[in-house]
Amino acid sequence: DSGVTQTPKHLITATGQRVTLRCSPRSGDLSVYWYQQSLDQGLQFLIQYYNGEERAKGNILERFSAQQFPDLHSELNLSSLELGDSALYFCASSLLGGGDTQYFGPGTRLTVL
Amino acid sequence: GIQVEQSPPDLILQEGANSTLRCNFSDSVNNLQWFHQNPWGQLINLFYIPSGTKQNGRLSATTVATERYSLLYISSSQTTDSGVYFCAVVRTSGTYKYIFGTGTRLKVLA
């Protein structure tokens, strides 16, 4: 158990809908990362937060947004969902957010029908 | 953009054998990481290794940044080493880039 929790484990929704994925980092970790893993695109880095502030942005679509709250948990919001958004979404956390070990949650599997 | 290529794409080993996985990248980077995804999907960050060599138990990694490649060595492989190994490169100068390779799928047979 990495200490990183993600909810929900599975999510099935329809095209055009909006969903929110939640991540609770390991106790004491200040940085949260979001990744998407799909059969088409492989593993992709989406975005990183450090202590509530956005630190790095990757291949995150404009339809997606994220934030890190004062208690350090993070949410990834996906809107106007398309079939191609079906994927496994991972969250990871690390203590400092730069060159230190990331600990991954179990992922949320999103299926868009 | 930066291209990241991993080889071989697939590898089957007998338990106890050693292996070397390679990650080539097409441009200068500030950092490189190795990850393992086990057959149940759990991801583990193995190494941050922008240059030089690091070791952790039976695993070690070497990055030669000037020649744009990194190697992951697995010695005395065990069935628990099975899964997919990914490398990822990070470039922080200019537009931020964090790019994953397509992985090497390893199966270790008992």
JSON list of N, CA, C and O in Angstrom, two decimals, chain A residues 10-29:
[
{"chain": "A", "resi": 10, "resn": "HIS", "atom": "N", "xyz": [-13.71, 2.86, -9.96]},
{"chain": "A", "resi": 10, "resn": "HIS", "atom": "CA", "xyz": [-14.25, 2.73, -11.32]},
{"chain": "A", "resi": 10, "resn": "HIS", "atom": "C", "xyz": [-15.33, 3.77, -11.52]},
{"chain": "A", "resi": 10, "resn": "HIS", "atom": "O", "xyz": [-16.04, 4.12, -10.56]},
{"chain": "A", "resi": 11, "resn": "LEU", "atom": "N", "xyz": [-15.46, 4.23, -12.75]},
{"chain": "A", "resi": 11, "resn": "LEU", "atom": "CA", "xyz": [-16.46, 5.22, -13.07]},
{"chain": "A", "resi": 11, "resn": "LEU", "atom": "C", "xyz": [-16.93, 4.95, -14.49]},
{"chain": "A", "resi": 11, "resn": "LEU", "atom": "O", "xyz": [-16.11, 4.87, -15.42]},
{"chain": "A", "resi": 12, "resn": "ILE", "atom": "N", "xyz": [-18.23, 4.81, -14.66]},
{"chain": "A", "resi": 12, "resn": "ILE", "atom": "CA", "xyz": [-18.79, 4.63, -16.00]},
{"chain": "A", "resi": 12, "resn": "ILE", "atom": "C", "xyz": [-19.76, 5.77, -16.23]},
{"chain": "A", "resi": 12, "resn": "ILE", "atom": "O", "xyz": [-20.64, 6.03, -15.40]},
{"chain": "A", "resi": 13, "resn": "THR", "atom": "N", "xyz": [-19.59, 6.47, -17.34]},
{"chain": "A", "resi": 13, "resn": "THR", "atom": "CA", "xyz": [-20.43, 7.63, -17.61]},
{"chain": "A", "resi": 13, "resn": "THR", "atom": "C", "xyz": [-20.65, 7.74, -19.13]},
{"chain": "A", "resi": 13, "resn": "THR", "atom": "O", "xyz": [-20.15, 6.92, -19.90]},
{"chain": "A", "resi": 14, "resn": "ALA", "atom": "N", "xyz": [-21.39, 8.74, -19.51]},
{"chain": "A", "resi": 14, "resn": "ALA", "atom": "CA", "xyz": [-21.75, 8.90, -20.92]},
{"chain": "A", "resi": 14, "resn": "ALA", "atom": "C", "xyz": [-21.01, 10.07, -21.54]},
{"chain": "A", "resi": 14, "resn": "ALA", "atom": "O", "xyz": [-20.53, 10.97, -20.83]},
{"chain": "A", "resi": 15, "resn": "THR", "atom": "N", "xyz": [-20.93, 10.07, -22.85]},
{"chain": "A", "resi": 15, "resn": "THR", "atom": "CA", "xyz": [-20.30, 11.20, -23.54]},
{"chain": "A", "resi": 15, "resn": "THR", "atom": "C", "xyz": [-21.02, 12.50, -23.19]},
{"chain": "A", "resi": 15, "resn": "THR", "atom": "O", "xyz": [-22.24, 12.50, -22.96]},
{"chain": "A", "resi": 16, "resn": "GLY", "atom": "N", "xyz": [-20.25, 13.56, -23.08]},
{"chain": "A", "resi": 16, "resn": "GLY", "atom": "CA", "xyz": [-20.79, 14.87, -22.77]},
{"chain": "A", "resi": 16, "resn": "GLY", "atom": "C", "xyz": [-20.89, 15.18, -21.29]},
{"chain": "A", "resi": 16, "resn": "GLY", "atom": "O", "xyz": [-21.10, 16.34, -20.91]},
{"chain": "A", "resi": 17, "resn": "GLN", "atom": "N", "xyz": [-20.72, 14.17, -20.46]},
{"chain": "A", "resi": 17, "resn": "GLN", "atom": "CA", "xyz": [-20.85, 14.35, -19.01]},
{"chain": "A", "resi": 17, "resn": "GLN", "atom": "C", "xyz": [-19.57, 14.91, -18.39]},
{"chain": "A", "resi": 17, "resn": "GLN", "atom": "O", "xyz": [-18.53, 15.04, -19.07]},
{"chain": "A", "resi": 18, "resn": "ARG", "atom": "N", "xyz": [-19.69, 15.22, -17.11]},
{"chain": "A", "resi": 18, "resn": "ARG", "atom": "CA", "xyz": [-18.55, 15.74, -16.33]},
{"chain": "A", "resi": 18, "resn": "ARG", "atom": "C", "xyz": [-18.35, 14.86, -15.12]},
{"chain": "A", "resi": 18, "resn": "ARG", "atom": "O", "xyz": [-19.33, 14.43, -14.51]},
{"chain": "A", "resi": 19, "resn": "VAL", "atom": "N", "xyz": [-17.06, 14.57, -14.79]},
{"chain": "A", "resi": 19, "resn": "VAL", "atom": "CA", "xyz": [-16.76, 13.75, -13.62]},
{"chain": "A", "resi": 19, "resn": "VAL", "atom": "C", "xyz": [-15.63, 14.40, -12.83]},
{"chain": "A", "resi": 19, "resn": "VAL", "atom": "O", "xyz": [-14.86, 15.21, -13.36]},
{"chain": "A", "resi": 20, "resn": "THR", "atom": "N", "xyz": [-15.55, 14.02, -11.58]},
{"chain": "A", "resi": 20, "resn": "THR", "atom": "CA", "xyz": [-14.47, 14.49, -10.70]},
{"chain": "A", "resi": 20, "resn": "THR", "atom": "C", "xyz": [-13.77, 13.29, -10.08]},
{"chain": "A", "resi": 20, "resn": "THR", "atom": "O", "xyz": [-14.43, 12.43, -9.49]},
{"chain": "A", "resi": 21, "resn": "LEU", "atom": "N", "xyz": [-12.46, 13.25, -10.24]},
{"chain": "A", "resi": 21, "resn": "LEU", "atom": "CA", "xyz": [-11.64, 12.21, -9.63]},
{"chain": "A", "resi": 21, "resn": "LEU", "atom": "C", "xyz": [-10.90, 12.82, -8.45]},
{"chain": "A", "resi": 21, "resn": "LEU", "atom": "O", "xyz": [-10.39, 13.94, -8.54]},
{"chain": "A", "resi": 22, "resn": "ARG", "atom": "N", "xyz": [-10.79, 12.05, -7.38]},
{"chain": "A", "resi": 22, "resn": "ARG", "atom": "CA", "xyz": [-10.20, 12.58, -6.15]},
{"chain": "A", "resi": 22, "resn": "ARG", "atom": "C", "xyz": [-8.96, 11.80, -5.78]},
{"chain": "A", "resi": 22, "resn": "ARG", "atom": "O", "xyz": [-8.90, 10.58, -5.97]},
{"chain": "A", "resi": 23, "resn": "CYS", "atom": "N", "xyz": [-7.99, 12.52, -5.21]},
{"chain": "A", "resi": 23, "resn": "CYS", "atom": "CA", "xyz": [-6.72, 11.92, -4.80]},
{"chain": "A", "resi": 23, "resn": "CYS", "atom": "C", "xyz": [-6.33, 12.46, -3.44]},
{"chain": "A", "resi": 23, "resn": "CYS", "atom": "O", "xyz": [-6.30, 13.69, -3.25]},
{"chain": "A", "resi": 24, "resn": "SER", "atom": "N", "xyz": [-6.01, 11.56, -2.51]},
{"chain": "A", "resi": 24, "resn": "SER", "atom": "CA", "xyz": [-5.45, 11.98, -1.23]},
{"chain": "A", "resi": 24, "resn": "SER", "atom": "C", "xyz": [-4.00, 11.52, -1.17]},
{"chain": "A", "resi": 24, "resn": "SER", "atom": "O", "xyz": [-3.73, 10.32, -1.28]},
{"chain": "A", "resi": 25, "resn": "PRO", "atom": "N", "xyz": [-3.07, 12.46, -1.03]},
{"chain": "A", "resi": 25, "resn": "PRO", "atom": "CA", "xyz": [-1.65, 12.08, -1.05]},
{"chain": "A", "resi": 25, "resn": "PRO", "atom": "C", "xyz": [-1.24, 11.39, 0.25]},
{"chain": "A", "resi": 25, "resn": "PRO", "atom": "O", "xyz": [-2.00, 11.36, 1.22]},
{"chain": "A", "resi": 26, "resn": "ARG", "atom": "N", "xyz": [-0.04, 10.84, 0.27]},
{"chain": "A", "resi": 26, "resn": "ARG", "atom": "CA", "xyz": [0.54, 10.29, 1.48]},
{"chain": "A", "resi": 26, "resn": "ARG", "atom": "C", "xyz": [0.66, 11.40, 2.51]},
{"chain": "A", "resi": 26, "resn": "ARG", "atom": "O", "xyz": [0.90, 12.57, 2.16]},
{"chain": "A", "resi": 27, "resn": "SER", "atom": "N", "xyz": [0.54, 11.02, 3.76]},
{"chain": "A", "resi": 27, "resn": "SER", "atom": "CA", "xyz": [0.66, 12.01, 4.82]},
{"chain": "A", "resi": 27, "resn": "SER", "atom": "C", "xyz": [2.03, 12.69, 4.73]},
{"chain": "A", "resi": 27, "resn": "SER", "atom": "O", "xyz": [3.07, 12.02, 4.66]},
{"chain": "A", "resi": 28, "resn": "GLY", "atom": "N", "xyz": [2.03, 14.02, 4.71]},
{"chain": "A", "resi": 28, "resn": "GLY", "atom": "CA", "xyz": [3.27, 14.78, 4.67]},
{"chain": "A", "resi": 28, "resn": "GLY", "atom": "C", "xyz": [3.75, 15.17, 3.28]},
{"chain": "A", "resi": 28, "resn": "GLY", "atom": "O", "xyz": [4.59, 16.06, 3.15]},
{"chain": "A", "resi": 29, "resn": "ASP", "atom": "N", "xyz": [3.22, 14.50, 2.25]},
{"chain": "A", "resi": 29, "resn": "ASP", "atom": "CA", "xyz": [3.64, 14.86, 0.89]},
{"chain": "A", "resi": 29, "resn": "ASP", "atom": "C", "xyz": [2.96, 16.14, 0.45]},
{"chain": "A", "resi": 29, "resn": "ASP", "atom": "O", "xyz": [1.76, 16.33, 0.63]}
]
